[in-house]
Amino acid sequence: MTEKETLLTQEVQRVVNNFKNKVMQDPYRLKFHLMPPVGLMNDPNGLIQYEGVYHVFYQWNPFDTSHGSKFWGHYTSTDMVTWSEEPVALLPSESYEKNGCYSGSAIEVEGKLYLFYTGNVKLEDDSRETYQCLAVSSDGINFEKKGPILTLPKGYTPHFRDPKVWKKENRWYMVLGAQTYDEKGTVVLFTSDNLYDWQEVGQIAGSGMHGLKEFGYMWECPDLINLNGKDVLLVSPQGVKSCGHLYQNVFQSGYFVGKLDYEKGNFSHGPFTELDRGFDFYAPQTFETSSGRTILFAWMGITDEMEEHQPSISNHWVHALTIPRNLSLLEGKIYQNPVEELKKLRKNQIIITNEENALLNGLEISTSELLLELQNENSYFNISFRNEASLCFDPSKQEIRLQRRNIKTNAIESRTCKIKSVRELQILLDHSSIEIFVNNGEEVFTARYFPEPRDKTLTIQCDTDFRLHYWDLE
């Protein structure tokens, strides 16, 4: 570790120690989600299972609850349930990253852990430089920086970032999010045989390509995976205009299903589908476990006009990651479900039917899991969570809607999607978050909400018989 890195590490630890007690006393602090120990958290980075241990790195500004110079925070776990905080993995200490170690990914090579990330440099004239960088570790904790391995190629603005690296048939590949000179978002494919020298294959997808109309001025956090024999490109476009119930957040996250021609760099694909229908979901990234599962984490937040009004800011922290989700592809659609390991959190099961609806008055939902089974999948229901958020299905319109109170204006806001029927809901509630999985993950709603801490009431109005399974999550 260099002298500058040592000084930065000491300063980070000083800030964490100063605010530790205040952070932990926040009633909106989450119980089973990853959060920053202090400051601001955003994109998940470097997801990997390395030597039997799960690693989650993340974008972190430890010194403020705004978006400043980013570090890579680091958590590890052996079961994706109990997590340990590790030392800061990457600090913006070098000239090629002086304004932030931006997002990236991880791979294992011959027993070593490789981190690929974007070094961000802001110049005095408000322009910027961008470098794709590499750091290597022999123990998964301490990293040696190798410096830039790819500089900005011709044809793109310095909005060129977020490398995701993988291996296929003895060659390495990398996708990067980019912006062209005419301000169109795109994903660019590179290849290498040694991880240090990279050649551009070409743009594989983007605004105005493959039948897609204008679709954003920048595409972030690309991730190419294979599900059920199909190539799936996950990406987070910025600048997509809302259309009916679609694309209602300021930035979007979704996927294209298709087939990548690795030699020609041609990705033939279908339409863009949003991964999450809620308010707070961005920058998803996946990794594959040793058992072959594809697991996703995302930032349970977004950069918007509401960010600065989150109540946790007064306690010197903001944002979190989603729970880990297992992905599958069925009939061209991604299904998401909580990983099986999270069932270890379940305690004190209660089963209630609609005939026992009065028993709901005795439930206290705060850190809880609900599994609601509906006898008639075409029936109306409305569920209220702590008088701060609600979920409603209207079978006449075939629409399901999540509502919550806007933390800036106090008005009710909503997110809606089309769905033919609802037969089952799995809902994970933390102190200030909701994650709703509809019909075994056919649709998902993710949101932060900030109810009055003493209000833990649940109400269900429903036009059909139901069975509710309830667990405390501890």
Short mmCIF file of C-alpha atoms in Angstrom, two decimals:
data_model
loop_
_atom_site.label_atom_id
_atom_site.label_comp_id
_atom_site.label_asym_id
_atom_site.label_seq_id
_atom_site.Cartn_x
_atom_site.Cartn_y
_atom_site.Cartn_z
CA MET A 1 0.00 0.00 0.00
CA THR A 2 1.38 3.39 -0.97
CA GLU A 3 1.71 6.25 1.50
CA LYS A 4 -1.27 8.04 -0.08
CA GLU A 5 -3.41 4.91 0.14
CA THR A 6 -2.42 4.49 3.79
CA LEU A 7 -3.45 8.06 4.59
CA LEU A 8 -6.75 7.68 2.73
CA THR A 9 -7.48 4.41 4.53
CA GLN A 10 -6.85 6.05 7.89
CA GLU A 11 -9.13 8.94 7.00
CA VAL A 12 -11.91 6.55 5.95
CA GLN A 13 -11.61 4.66 9.23
CA ARG A 14 -11.71 7.91 11.20
CA VAL A 15 -14.96 8.94 9.50
CA VAL A 16 -16.51 5.49 10.04
CA ASN A 17 -15.60 5.54 13.73
CA ASN A 18 -16.91 9.09 14.21
CA PHE A 19 -20.39 8.31 12.90
CA LYS A 20 -20.73 4.63 13.79
CA ASN A 21 -23.04 5.11 16.77
CA LYS A 22 -25.27 7.62 15.00
CA VAL A 23 -25.60 5.37 11.94
CA MET A 24 -26.52 2.32 14.01
CA GLN A 25 -29.25 4.20 15.91
CA ASP A 26 -31.14 5.11 12.72
CA PRO A 27 -34.57 3.40 12.73
CA TYR A 28 -34.38 3.15 8.93
CA ARG A 29 -31.13 1.19 9.03
CA LEU A 30 -31.72 -2.11 7.20
CA LYS A 31 -31.30 -5.52 8.80
CA PHE A 32 -30.55 -8.03 6.03
CA HIS A 33 -29.35 -5.79 3.20
CA LEU A 34 -25.87 -4.52 2.43
CA MET A 35 -25.42 -0.83 3.27
CA PRO A 36 -22.46 1.53 3.60
CA PRO A 37 -21.02 1.80 7.11
CA VAL A 38 -21.23 5.56 6.53
CA GLY A 39 -21.63 7.85 3.53
CA LEU A 40 -23.14 7.00 0.14
CA MET A 41 -23.37 3.60 -1.54
CA ASN A 42 -24.30 3.03 -5.17
CA ASP A 43 -23.45 0.42 -7.85
CA PRO A 44 -22.56 -3.16 -6.88
CA ASN A 45 -19.15 -4.03 -8.32
CA GLY A 46 -16.89 -7.04 -8.73
CA LEU A 47 -19.43 -9.71 -7.81
CA ILE A 48 -17.74 -13.11 -7.61
CA GLN A 49 -17.49 -16.36 -5.70
CA TYR A 50 -13.75 -16.67 -5.09
CA GLU A 51 -12.27 -19.66 -3.25
CA GLY A 52 -15.68 -20.49 -1.81
CA VAL A 53 -16.35 -16.97 -0.52
CA TYR A 54 -18.86 -14.51 -2.00
CA HIS A 55 -17.43 -11.05 -2.62
CA VAL A 56 -19.52 -7.93 -3.12
CA PHE A 57 -17.68 -4.70 -3.83
CA TYR A 58 -19.58 -1.44 -4.22
CA GLN A 59 -19.24 2.20 -5.17
CA TRP A 60 -18.70 4.17 -1.98
CA ASN A 61 -18.20 7.79 -0.99
CA PRO A 62 -17.29 7.43 2.69
CA PHE A 63 -16.89 11.16 3.28
CA ASP A 64 -20.32 12.46 2.27
CA THR A 65 -23.88 11.43 1.39
CA SER A 66 -23.52 12.92 -2.11
CA HIS A 67 -21.81 11.58 -5.24
CA GLY A 68 -18.15 12.50 -4.91
CA SER A 69 -14.90 10.66 -5.46
CA LYS A 70 -15.72 6.94 -5.33
CA PHE A 71 -13.92 4.14 -3.51
CA TRP A 72 -14.61 0.41 -3.70
CA GLY A 73 -16.12 -0.82 -0.44
CA HIS A 74 -16.05 -4.56 0.18
CA TYR A 75 -18.16 -7.24 1.88
CA THR A 76 -17.65 -11.01 2.03
CA SER A 77 -19.88 -13.93 2.98
CA THR A 78 -19.92 -17.71 2.88
CA ASP A 79 -23.71 -17.94 2.59
CA MET A 80 -25.06 -14.61 1.19
CA VAL A 81 -26.88 -14.12 4.49
CA THR A 82 -24.24 -13.07 7.04
CA TRP A 83 -21.74 -10.54 5.69
CA SER A 84 -18.39 -9.28 6.94
CA GLU A 85 -17.06 -5.82 6.19
CA GLU A 86 -13.57 -5.93 4.68
CA PRO A 87 -10.96 -3.17 4.26
CA VAL A 88 -11.46 -0.73 1.40
CA ALA A 89 -10.43 -2.54 -1.78
CA LEU A 90 -9.72 0.38 -4.13
CA LEU A 91 -8.95 3.98 -3.24
CA PRO A 92 -8.62 6.84 -5.79
CA SER A 93 -4.95 7.40 -5.06
CA GLU A 94 -3.35 7.46 -8.54
CA SER A 95 -3.38 10.11 -11.26
CA TYR A 96 -5.44 7.93 -13.62
CA GLU A 97 -8.25 7.55 -11.04
CA LYS A 98 -7.92 10.67 -8.92
CA ASN A 99 -11.63 11.52 -9.13
CA GLY A 100 -12.93 8.04 -8.51
CA CYS A 101 -12.49 4.31 -8.93
CA TYR A 102 -15.70 3.80 -10.90
CA SER A 103 -17.66 0.59 -11.45
CA GLY A 104 -16.33 -2.68 -12.81
CA SER A 105 -16.19 -6.44 -12.42
CA ALA A 106 -14.13 -9.36 -11.09
CA ILE A 107 -12.74 -12.61 -12.45
CA GLU A 108 -10.50 -15.37 -11.06
CA VAL A 109 -7.32 -16.29 -12.95
CA GLU A 110 -4.95 -19.01 -11.70
CA GLY A 111 -6.02 -18.54 -8.11
CA LYS A 112 -5.82 -14.75 -8.15
CA LEU A 113 -8.66 -12.24 -8.04
CA TYR A 114 -8.65 -9.63 -10.81
CA LEU A 115 -10.65 -6.40 -10.53
CA PHE A 116 -11.39 -4.36 -13.65
CA TYR A 117 -12.66 -0.83 -13.06
CA THR A 118 -12.87 2.63 -14.59
CA GLY A 119 -10.47 5.34 -13.46
CA ASN A 120 -12.19 8.73 -13.60
CA VAL A 121 -10.29 11.99 -14.02
CA LYS A 122 -11.95 15.42 -14.04
CA LEU A 123 -9.93 18.27 -15.55
CA GLU A 124 -9.94 21.97 -14.65
CA ASP A 125 -11.91 22.89 -17.78
CA ASP A 126 -14.75 20.53 -16.67
CA SER A 127 -13.78 17.92 -19.27
CA ARG A 128 -12.78 14.42 -18.19
CA GLU A 129 -10.53 11.50 -18.98
CA THR A 130 -11.38 7.82 -18.56
CA TYR A 131 -9.16 4.77 -18.14
CA GLN A 132 -10.00 1.08 -17.80
CA CYS A 133 -7.79 -0.24 -15.02
CA LEU A 134 -6.73 -3.50 -13.38
CA ALA A 135 -5.91 -4.51 -9.81
CA VAL A 136 -4.87 -8.02 -8.71
CA SER A 137 -5.04 -9.85 -5.38
CA SER A 138 -3.66 -13.16 -4.10
CA ASP A 139 -5.87 -13.21 -1.00
CA GLY A 140 -9.08 -11.46 -2.11
CA ILE A 141 -8.49 -8.60 0.35
CA ASN A 142 -5.33 -6.71 -0.61
CA PHE A 143 -4.99 -5.48 -4.19
CA GLU A 144 -2.01 -4.40 -6.27
CA LYS A 145 -2.87 -1.85 -8.93
CA LYS A 146 -1.53 -2.61 -12.42
CA GLY A 147 -2.70 0.70 -13.88
CA PRO A 148 -4.66 1.37 -17.08
CA ILE A 149 -5.06 -1.50 -19.54
CA LEU A 150 -7.33 0.33 -22.01
CA THR A 151 -7.54 4.00 -22.92
CA LEU A 152 -10.42 5.77 -24.64
CA PRO A 153 -10.73 4.58 -28.28
CA LYS A 154 -11.79 6.83 -31.14
CA GLY A 155 -15.48 7.41 -31.69
CA TYR A 156 -16.56 7.82 -28.08
CA THR A 157 -16.83 10.58 -25.50
CA PRO A 158 -15.14 10.13 -22.10
CA HIS A 159 -18.45 8.70 -20.86
CA PHE A 160 -16.91 5.28 -21.38
CA ARG A 161 -16.96 3.01 -18.33
CA ASP A 162 -18.06 -0.01 -16.27
CA PRO A 163 -16.06 -2.96 -17.72
CA LYS A 164 -17.57 -6.44 -17.36
CA VAL A 165 -15.09 -9.23 -18.21
CA TRP A 166 -15.62 -12.94 -18.91
CA LYS A 167 -13.96 -15.85 -20.69
CA LYS A 168 -15.26 -17.87 -23.64
CA GLU A 169 -13.32 -20.55 -25.54
CA ASN A 170 -9.86 -19.51 -24.34
CA ARG A 171 -10.34 -15.82 -25.03
CA TRP A 172 -11.28 -12.96 -22.76
CA TYR A 173 -14.06 -10.52 -23.57
CA MET A 174 -15.08 -7.19 -22.12
CA VAL A 175 -18.17 -5.03 -22.59
CA LEU A 176 -18.19 -1.36 -21.72
CA GLY A 177 -20.94 1.23 -21.49
CA ALA A 178 -20.33 4.16 -23.81
CA GLN A 179 -21.56 7.32 -25.47
CA THR A 180 -20.85 8.06 -29.13
CA TYR A 181 -19.88 11.50 -30.43
CA ASP A 182 -23.49 12.08 -31.47
CA GLU A 183 -24.59 11.33 -27.87
CA LYS A 184 -26.12 7.93 -28.37
CA GLY A 185 -25.78 5.27 -25.71
CA THR A 186 -24.09 2.03 -26.76
CA VAL A 187 -22.31 -1.12 -25.56
CA VAL A 188 -18.85 -1.85 -26.98
CA LEU A 189 -17.20 -5.29 -27.11
CA PHE A 190 -13.44 -5.87 -26.71
CA THR A 191 -11.34 -9.03 -26.72
CA SER A 192 -7.94 -10.08 -25.36
CA ASP A 193 -5.78 -13.15 -24.95
CA ASN A 194 -3.81 -11.88 -21.94
CA LEU A 195 -6.08 -9.40 -20.06
CA TYR A 196 -3.63 -6.54 -20.64
CA ASP A 197 -3.90 -5.90 -24.39
CA TRP A 198 -7.42 -5.33 -25.69
CA GLN A 199 -8.77 -5.00 -29.23
CA GLU A 200 -12.12 -3.44 -30.09
CA VAL A 201 -14.56 -5.80 -31.80
CA GLY A 202 -17.28 -3.18 -32.17
CA GLN A 203 -20.60 -1.88 -30.90
CA ILE A 204 -22.94 -4.78 -30.19
CA ALA A 205 -26.06 -2.81 -29.18
CA GLY A 206 -27.18 0.74 -28.69
CA SER A 207 -29.59 3.55 -29.40
CA GLY A 208 -30.65 3.37 -33.05
CA MET A 209 -29.18 -0.11 -33.61
CA HIS A 210 -30.88 -3.42 -34.51
CA GLY A 211 -34.28 -1.83 -35.01
CA LEU A 212 -34.15 0.08 -31.73
CA LYS A 213 -35.24 3.71 -32.02
CA GLU A 214 -33.72 6.57 -30.04
CA PHE A 215 -32.97 5.01 -26.68
CA GLY A 216 -30.85 7.17 -24.44
CA TYR A 217 -27.70 9.26 -24.51
CA MET A 218 -25.59 6.90 -22.38
CA TRP A 219 -25.70 3.19 -21.55
CA GLU A 220 -24.15 2.19 -18.22
CA CYS A 221 -23.21 -1.04 -16.45
CA PRO A 222 -23.46 -3.58 -19.31
CA ASP A 223 -23.41 -7.26 -18.37
CA LEU A 224 -23.58 -10.09 -20.92
CA ILE A 225 -24.72 -13.43 -19.50
CA ASN A 226 -26.10 -16.72 -20.80
CA LEU A 227 -29.41 -18.02 -19.49
CA ASN A 228 -31.06 -21.16 -20.79
CA GLY A 229 -28.86 -21.12 -23.90
CA LYS A 230 -29.64 -17.49 -24.76
CA ASP A 231 -27.30 -14.50 -24.62
CA VAL A 232 -28.78 -11.80 -22.41
CA LEU A 233 -27.44 -8.26 -22.30
CA LEU A 234 -28.25 -6.37 -19.11
CA VAL A 235 -27.77 -2.62 -19.35
CA SER A 236 -28.81 0.65 -17.70
CA PRO A 237 -29.73 3.30 -20.31
CA GLN A 238 -29.87 6.97 -19.38
CA GLY A 239 -32.08 9.44 -21.20
CA VAL A 240 -34.92 7.11 -22.24
CA LYS A 241 -38.24 8.93 -22.47
CA SER A 242 -41.18 7.58 -20.49
CA CYS A 243 -43.90 5.80 -22.45
CA GLY A 244 -47.16 5.06 -20.67
CA HIS A 245 -46.31 2.97 -17.61
CA LEU A 246 -42.83 2.20 -18.97
CA TYR A 247 -39.55 3.95 -18.14
CA GLN A 248 -40.96 6.05 -15.32
CA ASN A 249 -37.72 6.36 -13.35
CA VAL A 250 -35.14 8.96 -14.31
CA PHE A 251 -32.80 6.15 -15.46
CA GLN A 252 -33.72 2.59 -16.49
CA SER A 253 -32.34 -0.92 -16.05
CA GLY A 254 -33.31 -3.83 -18.26
CA TYR A 255 -32.21 -6.44 -20.76
CA PHE A 256 -32.20 -7.69 -24.33
CA VAL A 257 -32.40 -11.40 -25.18
CA GLY A 258 -30.58 -12.52 -28.32
CA LYS A 259 -27.48 -14.11 -29.81
CA LEU A 260 -23.97 -12.65 -29.91
CA ASP A 261 -21.68 -13.37 -32.84
CA TYR A 262 -18.35 -13.08 -31.04
CA GLU A 263 -16.27 -12.83 -34.21
CA LYS A 264 -18.33 -10.17 -35.97
CA GLY A 265 -19.49 -8.44 -32.81
CA ASN A 266 -23.10 -8.61 -33.93
CA PHE A 267 -25.76 -9.03 -31.25
CA SER A 268 -29.17 -9.79 -32.76
CA HIS A 269 -31.77 -9.23 -30.10
CA GLY A 270 -35.38 -8.64 -29.21
CA PRO A 271 -37.00 -5.70 -27.39
CA PHE A 272 -35.82 -4.02 -24.20
CA THR A 273 -37.53 -5.27 -21.03
CA GLU A 274 -37.31 -3.55 -17.66
CA LEU A 275 -35.88 -5.74 -14.91
CA ASP A 276 -37.78 -4.07 -12.09
CA ARG A 277 -41.05 -2.13 -12.02
CA GLY A 278 -40.45 -0.24 -8.78
CA PHE A 279 -38.90 3.07 -7.78
CA ASP A 280 -35.40 2.12 -6.63
CA PHE A 281 -33.42 -0.25 -8.82
CA TYR A 282 -30.37 0.54 -10.92
CA ALA A 283 -26.96 -0.71 -12.10
CA PRO A 284 -27.59 -4.48 -11.71
CA GLN A 285 -24.66 -6.87 -11.98
CA THR A 286 -24.54 -10.67 -11.97
CA PHE A 287 -22.12 -13.45 -11.20
CA GLU A 288 -22.20 -17.23 -11.50
CA THR A 289 -21.84 -19.43 -8.44
CA SER A 290 -19.85 -22.66 -8.31
CA SER A 291 -23.18 -24.52 -8.56
CA GLY A 292 -24.08 -22.73 -11.81
CA ARG A 293 -26.66 -20.26 -10.50
CA THR A 294 -26.73 -16.74 -11.93
CA ILE A 295 -27.12 -14.28 -9.05
CA LEU A 296 -27.97 -10.59 -9.36
CA PHE A 297 -27.45 -7.65 -7.03
CA ALA A 298 -28.52 -4.11 -7.88
CA TRP A 299 -28.29 -0.68 -6.32
CA MET A 300 -31.50 -0.18 -4.32
CA GLY A 301 -31.52 3.49 -5.17
CA ILE A 302 -31.14 5.90 -8.02
CA THR A 303 -29.70 9.35 -8.60
CA ASP A 304 -32.71 11.66 -8.76
CA GLU A 305 -34.18 14.78 -7.23
CA MET A 306 -35.41 12.80 -4.21
CA GLU A 307 -32.00 11.45 -3.24
CA GLU A 308 -31.02 14.41 -1.07
CA HIS A 309 -34.28 14.18 0.89
CA GLN A 310 -33.80 10.64 2.21
CA PRO A 311 -34.12 10.78 6.01
CA SER A 312 -31.07 8.59 6.62
CA ILE A 313 -28.85 11.41 5.34
CA SER A 314 -29.23 13.17 8.69
CA ASN A 315 -27.53 10.12 10.18
CA HIS A 316 -24.67 10.24 7.64
CA TRP A 317 -25.55 7.35 5.35
CA VAL A 318 -27.71 6.71 2.29
CA HIS A 319 -28.70 3.84 -0.03
CA ALA A 320 -28.30 0.06 -0.03
CA LEU A 321 -28.15 -2.95 -2.33
CA THR A 322 -31.01 -5.30 -3.14
CA ILE A 323 -31.10 -8.80 -1.76
CA PRO A 324 -29.28 -11.36 -3.94
CA ARG A 325 -31.64 -12.75 -6.58
CA ASN A 326 -31.47 -15.96 -8.58
CA LEU A 327 -32.15 -15.44 -12.30
CA SER A 328 -33.79 -17.79 -14.79
CA LEU A 329 -35.07 -17.33 -18.34
CA LEU A 330 -38.49 -18.70 -19.25
CA GLU A 331 -40.03 -18.12 -22.68
CA GLY A 332 -37.73 -15.18 -23.31
CA LYS A 333 -38.38 -13.45 -19.99
CA ILE A 334 -36.13 -13.14 -16.94
CA TYR A 335 -37.62 -14.35 -13.68
CA GLN A 336 -36.06 -13.18 -10.40
CA ASN A 337 -36.37 -14.86 -7.02
CA PRO A 338 -34.69 -14.41 -3.63
CA VAL A 339 -31.80 -16.84 -3.23
CA GLU A 340 -32.70 -19.95 -1.25
CA GLU A 341 -30.16 -19.08 1.44
CA LEU A 342 -32.34 -16.20 2.67
CA LYS A 343 -34.79 -18.74 4.09
CA LYS A 344 -32.30 -19.09 6.96
CA LEU A 345 -33.60 -15.74 8.21
CA ARG A 346 -37.16 -17.05 8.70
CA LYS A 347 -38.46 -17.29 12.27
CA ASN A 348 -41.87 -17.55 13.98
CA GLN A 349 -44.04 -18.66 11.06
CA ILE A 350 -47.72 -17.77 11.17
CA ILE A 351 -50.37 -18.85 8.63
CA ILE A 352 -53.53 -16.76 8.25
CA THR A 353 -56.50 -17.22 5.92
CA ASN A 354 -59.01 -14.60 4.83
CA GLU A 355 -61.47 -16.08 7.32
CA GLU A 356 -59.02 -15.10 10.05
CA ASN A 357 -58.40 -11.61 8.70
CA ALA A 358 -58.72 -10.12 12.17
CA LEU A 359 -55.47 -11.83 13.09
CA LEU A 360 -53.67 -9.41 10.78
CA ASN A 361 -54.20 -6.79 13.47
CA GLY A 362 -51.73 -8.65 15.66
CA LEU A 363 -48.96 -8.80 13.10
CA GLU A 364 -46.13 -6.32 13.24
CA ILE A 365 -44.32 -6.01 9.93
CA SER A 366 -40.92 -4.41 9.94
CA THR A 367 -38.34 -7.01 9.00
CA SER A 368 -40.68 -9.65 7.65
CA GLU A 369 -41.45 -11.99 4.78
CA LEU A 370 -44.95 -12.48 3.40
CA LEU A 371 -46.06 -15.20 1.02
CA LEU A 372 -49.61 -14.55 -0.16
CA GLU A 373 -51.39 -17.30 -2.11
CA LEU A 374 -54.59 -16.29 -3.91
CA GLN A 375 -57.26 -18.85 -4.77
CA ASN A 376 -58.60 -16.83 -7.74
CA GLU A 377 -55.77 -15.29 -9.74
CA ASN A 378 -58.12 -12.78 -11.38
CA SER A 379 -59.36 -11.07 -8.24
CA TYR A 380 -58.87 -7.55 -6.93
CA PHE A 381 -56.65 -6.96 -3.92
CA ASN A 382 -55.09 -4.05 -2.07
CA ILE A 383 -52.33 -4.49 0.51
CA SER A 384 -51.19 -1.65 2.77
CA PHE A 385 -47.72 -1.68 4.34
CA ARG A 386 -47.36 0.39 7.50
CA ASN A 387 -49.69 3.07 6.06
CA GLU A 388 -46.81 4.27 3.89
CA ALA A 389 -46.96 2.05 0.78
CA SER A 390 -49.53 -0.17 -0.92
CA LEU A 391 -49.83 -2.77 -3.66
CA CYS A 392 -53.02 -3.08 -5.71
CA PHE A 393 -54.11 -5.40 -8.54
CA ASP A 394 -56.98 -4.38 -10.84
CA PRO A 395 -58.04 -7.44 -12.89
CA SER A 396 -60.32 -5.35 -15.13
CA LYS A 397 -57.30 -3.39 -16.37
CA GLN A 398 -54.80 -6.24 -15.86
CA GLU A 399 -52.56 -3.82 -13.95
CA ILE A 400 -50.61 -4.13 -10.73
CA ARG A 401 -49.57 -0.91 -9.00
CA LEU A 402 -47.18 -0.03 -6.19
CA GLN A 403 -47.75 3.26 -4.39
CA ARG A 404 -45.76 5.12 -1.75
CA ARG A 405 -45.49 8.56 -0.22
CA ASN A 406 -43.01 10.88 -1.94
CA ILE A 407 -40.38 11.91 0.61
CA LYS A 408 -40.00 15.37 -0.92
CA THR A 409 -43.59 16.43 -1.60
CA ASN A 410 -45.55 13.98 0.60
CA ALA A 411 -47.79 13.25 -2.41
CA ILE A 412 -48.70 9.68 -3.39
CA GLU A 413 -46.67 8.38 -6.33
CA SER A 414 -47.04 5.10 -8.20
CA ARG A 415 -45.40 2.59 -10.50
CA THR A 416 -47.60 0.30 -12.60
CA CYS A 417 -47.13 -2.60 -14.96
CA LYS A 418 -49.37 -4.81 -17.05
CA ILE A 419 -49.94 -8.39 -15.88
CA LYS A 420 -52.68 -10.83 -16.83
CA SER A 421 -53.23 -12.36 -13.41
CA VAL A 422 -51.73 -12.64 -9.93
CA ARG A 423 -51.69 -15.97 -8.14
CA GLU A 424 -48.85 -15.45 -5.66
CA LEU A 425 -46.84 -12.68 -4.01
CA GLN A 426 -43.58 -13.06 -2.12
CA ILE A 427 -42.72 -9.86 -0.27
CA LEU A 428 -39.56 -9.13 1.72
CA LEU A 429 -39.80 -6.15 4.04
CA ASP A 430 -36.87 -4.53 5.80
CA HIS A 431 -37.07 -1.44 8.02
CA SER A 432 -37.14 0.92 5.02
CA SER A 433 -37.35 -1.30 1.93
CA ILE A 434 -39.85 -3.43 0.04
CA GLU A 435 -39.06 -6.10 -2.56
CA ILE A 436 -42.10 -7.72 -4.15
CA PHE A 437 -41.88 -10.83 -6.36
CA VAL A 438 -45.06 -11.46 -8.35
CA ASN A 439 -45.94 -14.95 -9.66
CA ASN A 440 -42.62 -16.54 -8.75
CA GLY A 441 -40.60 -13.60 -10.05
CA GLU A 442 -42.47 -12.87 -13.28
CA GLU A 443 -42.49 -9.19 -12.24
CA VAL A 444 -40.59 -7.47 -9.43
CA PHE A 445 -41.11 -4.17 -7.61
CA THR A 446 -38.30 -2.69 -5.52
CA ALA A 447 -38.65 0.44 -3.39
CA ARG A 448 -37.34 2.27 -0.39
CA TYR A 449 -39.99 3.73 1.88
CA PHE A 450 -39.83 5.50 5.21
CA PRO A 451 -42.85 4.73 7.43
CA GLU A 452 -43.34 6.11 10.91
CA PRO A 453 -41.11 3.71 12.89
CA ARG A 454 -43.84 2.75 15.39
CA ASP A 455 -46.40 1.97 12.68
CA LYS A 456 -46.02 -1.72 11.75
CA THR A 457 -49.53 -2.45 10.54
CA LEU A 458 -50.49 -4.66 7.59
CA THR A 459 -53.95 -4.63 6.00
CA ILE A 460 -55.25 -6.81 3.17
CA GLN A 461 -58.41 -6.23 1.16
CA CYS A 462 -59.11 -9.07 -1.24
CA ASP A 463 -62.01 -10.37 -3.35
CA THR A 464 -60.92 -14.00 -3.14
CA ASP A 465 -59.89 -16.55 -0.54
CA PHE A 466 -56.23 -16.32 0.37
CA ARG A 467 -53.59 -17.90 2.55
CA LEU A 468 -50.88 -15.72 4.05
CA HIS A 469 -47.60 -17.18 5.29
CA TYR A 470 -45.77 -14.78 7.58
CA TRP A 471 -42.23 -14.94 8.97
CA ASP A 472 -40.10 -12.63 11.07
CA LEU A 473 -36.71 -12.21 9.41
CA GLU A 474 -33.92 -12.27 11.98
#
